[in-house]
């Protein structure tokens, strides 16, 4: 009987221990089938918990960080009252949001209205399962990593469109349509930059992409390909910001014009889910940037033996999350600095600047691979 | 959007120029916010209830009206009534009296804080600089009667 | 007291995959029926998404990963979003104009039943349909094998059709731009 298995050391550990524990069961129900099924289920539960922990656990940290970064950019202090420097503030806010009454305004399509926040959460959760957080910390080591990420991103548009329409509100519908157009456009650049990475590293498996960047800091994709790597990184930064609907590309929300865009009518838990999706997308996109460009969980070795020895002592997960939080900080600085472009400016920027540049990058990358790599 | 009639060459020239100037201006903006981020001394927020003892209001803050008095408690008011006339709300009531020499001096300077908007017109109107806006701002009270106060401790000298 | 798990293996010879197939097939049929039965157009679009997701899972169960991803990219990321955009742009908010009526209920029902019957009748005798073990070699439909074949020059390569399709797509793009430009100039 075929039972799918999770291939990593933790999975092996579970597979080793489940038969040992099964010996204590009555002999009548002992079987290899049962053992493998139970081992698979235990592994699956571990994977689900791991993904949820990384995603949901990081959301309050990110909200706190966003408030603090925003405040310091604007010469303020941010939350200071609850806990040390306001650390518990976010938890209080999350609790408040969860205990609110879930309420749908009159005239909404209730089925679609409550389905939309769920659809929005699909993409970030699935992408988080593909990211190698460490040497062995990877939920799904599949060959189709990059294509799957490109494909899954379409669900985000879907959730926003459905949520905006079902709210029965002009502002929501406008925001949803605008952001739908925006995300569909920027998805193309996003995919093309990822394809550039695939071309340079020669694999669509995220683990393999990370492994090709092992060694010194100059083996990272961003530095390995002279000039092109940095341009590709900037392009990825821009298009992923647009993919996440974060300022300066927050056409979807646009508080000043649309009173919140597609989630105007949402409150309580459904709103919290939209909010959560936004912040998980921030984590996953930063992780993707780190995996594809900044060497994943590899330490930033400089090629000097003494320094490298110290740097590689620190486990890969720590390096990974250090890089991820650096990327998140960069996204936040950009958010609180730049102004939002008009809708037509946004579209012409994508179609007249980003897309041609991306195509040129692909050609240049192919030339680099053919001539040098 | 306005339609400009320009040649393709000019359009491309403008486009390429924007490709350079656009990112440059963005970097300038980013440098400003980076400078603010890494410089906590620029923070202007006051942690008010905690820093109550060290908090100093700035010079031009307009709080409650008070009288300028010297060390002996003498004021400079001549009871001319300029402040009373300048007050848009009628919050000031200067009650004059006569001293032994028969000269008109200040008897009681009644100030209705409840109706005062702290506009500061009375301070500007006073020809002798006898009144000022004190930097007090914690003026909440539970007793409405405490909002009617007599500002001068002594009668005016004239 | 406990169900005998070995008999389960006889009913579902491929184990988890078999069970998953029946579950997914049931969900797919149910959502497909919902797609045509629901009154609200947008809701039927949502059910269509679920049906497509079911197809994706079927492809995954057959180890055809690239087909599954293409299904998501083209049908969910492209077609359904296009459909939803069309619905949103052509209808008015808050009106009940979304609801549709299916005329000739009975005739439609008969036709679909007849179609299913014919399909089952034609497909069942086909050889190789009921084989249990996978006959294709490992990694037959993986990304690498697929792309090597798709861009191969040899006898089993598909480079020429691939290029012709890309030219067709380019022509479509240029046509779309031409139509859009003409509309603007007439204004």
XYZ file of C-alpha atoms in Angstrom, chain A residues 16-174:
159
model
C 11.922 5.178 13.221
C 10.019 5.704 16.457
C 6.449 4.891 15.401
C 7.138 1.108 14.919
C 8.984 1.007 18.265
C 6.002 2.556 20.031
C 3.568 0.347 18.097
C 5.022 -2.748 19.781
C 3.164 -1.802 22.938
C -0.168 -2.055 21.118
C -2.181 -5.338 21.107
C -0.776 -7.727 18.548
C -4.072 -7.941 16.633
C -3.841 -4.433 15.229
C -0.112 -4.270 14.600
C 0.698 -3.927 10.933
C 3.195 -2.173 8.713
C 0.360 -0.350 6.994
C -0.837 1.128 10.242
C 2.697 2.117 11.166
C 3.346 3.914 7.913
C -0.054 5.614 7.970
C 0.479 6.801 11.546
C 4.022 7.933 10.783
C 2.730 9.872 7.790
C -0.040 11.501 9.814
C 2.355 12.450 12.627
C 4.750 13.945 10.112
C 1.930 15.808 8.407
C 0.781 17.253 11.720
C 4.350 18.318 12.531
C 4.626 20.034 9.146
C 1.299 21.832 9.535
C 2.225 23.003 13.029
C 5.617 24.192 11.818
C 4.142 26.219 8.979
C 1.450 27.700 11.216
C 4.033 28.537 13.873
C 6.272 30.389 11.452
C 3.372 32.196 9.811
C 0.997 33.042 12.616
C 3.778 33.471 15.150
C 5.571 36.006 13.026
C 2.498 38.168 12.439
C 2.388 39.870 15.898
C 6.157 40.404 15.772
C 5.849 41.996 12.371
C 2.950 44.233 13.377
C 4.954 45.439 16.379
C 8.010 45.947 14.189
C 5.979 47.824 11.597
C 4.634 50.198 14.242
C 8.069 50.829 15.686
C 9.791 51.331 12.329
C 6.995 53.611 11.170
C 7.183 55.619 14.375
C 10.941 56.057 14.270
C 10.865 57.142 10.643
C 8.254 59.740 11.568
C 10.126 60.983 14.699
C 7.691 59.270 17.048
C 8.117 56.498 19.584
C 5.303 54.102 18.718
C 3.634 51.922 21.339
C 5.372 52.368 24.710
C 2.819 51.622 27.423
C 1.990 47.909 27.420
C 4.969 45.851 28.521
C 8.573 46.811 27.899
C 8.490 49.371 25.073
C 4.957 48.302 24.183
C 5.795 44.699 23.348
C 2.446 43.304 24.508
C 0.461 45.943 22.625
C 0.128 43.805 19.481
C -1.062 40.777 21.418
C -3.717 42.919 23.059
C -4.813 44.206 19.660
C -4.947 40.716 18.188
C -7.055 39.505 21.114
C -9.381 42.453 20.714
C -9.801 41.658 17.041
C -10.472 37.972 17.652
C -13.153 38.624 20.261
C -15.086 41.028 18.085
C -18.437 39.989 16.732
C -18.225 38.614 13.204
C -20.749 40.664 11.345
C -21.707 41.003 7.709
C -23.390 44.193 6.507
C -26.742 43.976 4.756
C -26.896 42.989 1.110
C -23.601 41.117 0.991
C -23.197 37.748 -0.646
C -22.449 35.882 2.558
C -20.941 32.777 0.948
C -18.371 34.695 -1.086
C -17.932 37.302 1.643
C -16.650 34.778 4.163
C -14.831 32.663 1.575
C -12.605 35.510 0.340
C -10.400 35.828 3.460
C -9.772 32.086 3.354
C -8.685 32.195 -0.284
C -6.308 35.071 0.439
C -4.556 32.957 3.065
C -3.894 30.014 0.699
C -0.963 31.514 -1.181
C 1.248 32.659 1.715
C 0.721 29.438 3.647
C 1.642 27.242 0.685
C 4.704 29.298 -0.176
C 5.885 29.072 3.441
C 5.866 25.278 3.139
C 8.342 25.439 0.253
C 10.948 27.716 1.822
C 14.059 26.002 3.200
C 14.512 27.703 6.571
C 17.590 25.652 7.374
C 19.661 22.711 6.265
C 16.929 20.274 7.345
C 14.068 22.638 8.103
C 11.993 22.265 4.989
C 8.438 20.999 4.781
C 8.122 20.182 1.094
C 11.249 19.582 -0.943
C 9.678 19.544 -4.386
C 11.223 20.057 -7.800
C 8.519 22.485 -8.865
C 9.204 25.118 -6.219
C 9.393 28.249 -8.345
C 6.564 27.321 -10.797
C 4.346 26.461 -7.838
C 5.023 29.833 -6.228
C 4.226 31.609 -9.482
C 1.024 29.602 -9.895
C -0.153 29.922 -6.310
C 0.196 33.708 -6.306
C -2.904 33.887 -8.486
C -5.058 32.982 -5.497
C -4.253 36.311 -3.842
C -5.887 38.220 -6.709
C -8.879 35.919 -6.527
C -9.459 36.521 -2.828
C -9.189 40.277 -3.179
C -11.556 40.374 -6.174
C -14.172 38.199 -4.467
C -13.887 40.051 -1.159
C -14.205 43.425 -2.866
C -17.236 42.422 -4.891
C -19.128 40.586 -2.189
C -18.893 43.530 0.242
C -21.640 45.353 -1.681
C -19.719 48.625 -1.456
C -18.450 50.943 -4.169
C -15.122 51.580 -2.505
C -14.497 47.887 -2.017
C -15.325 47.074 -5.613
C -13.144 49.901 -6.933
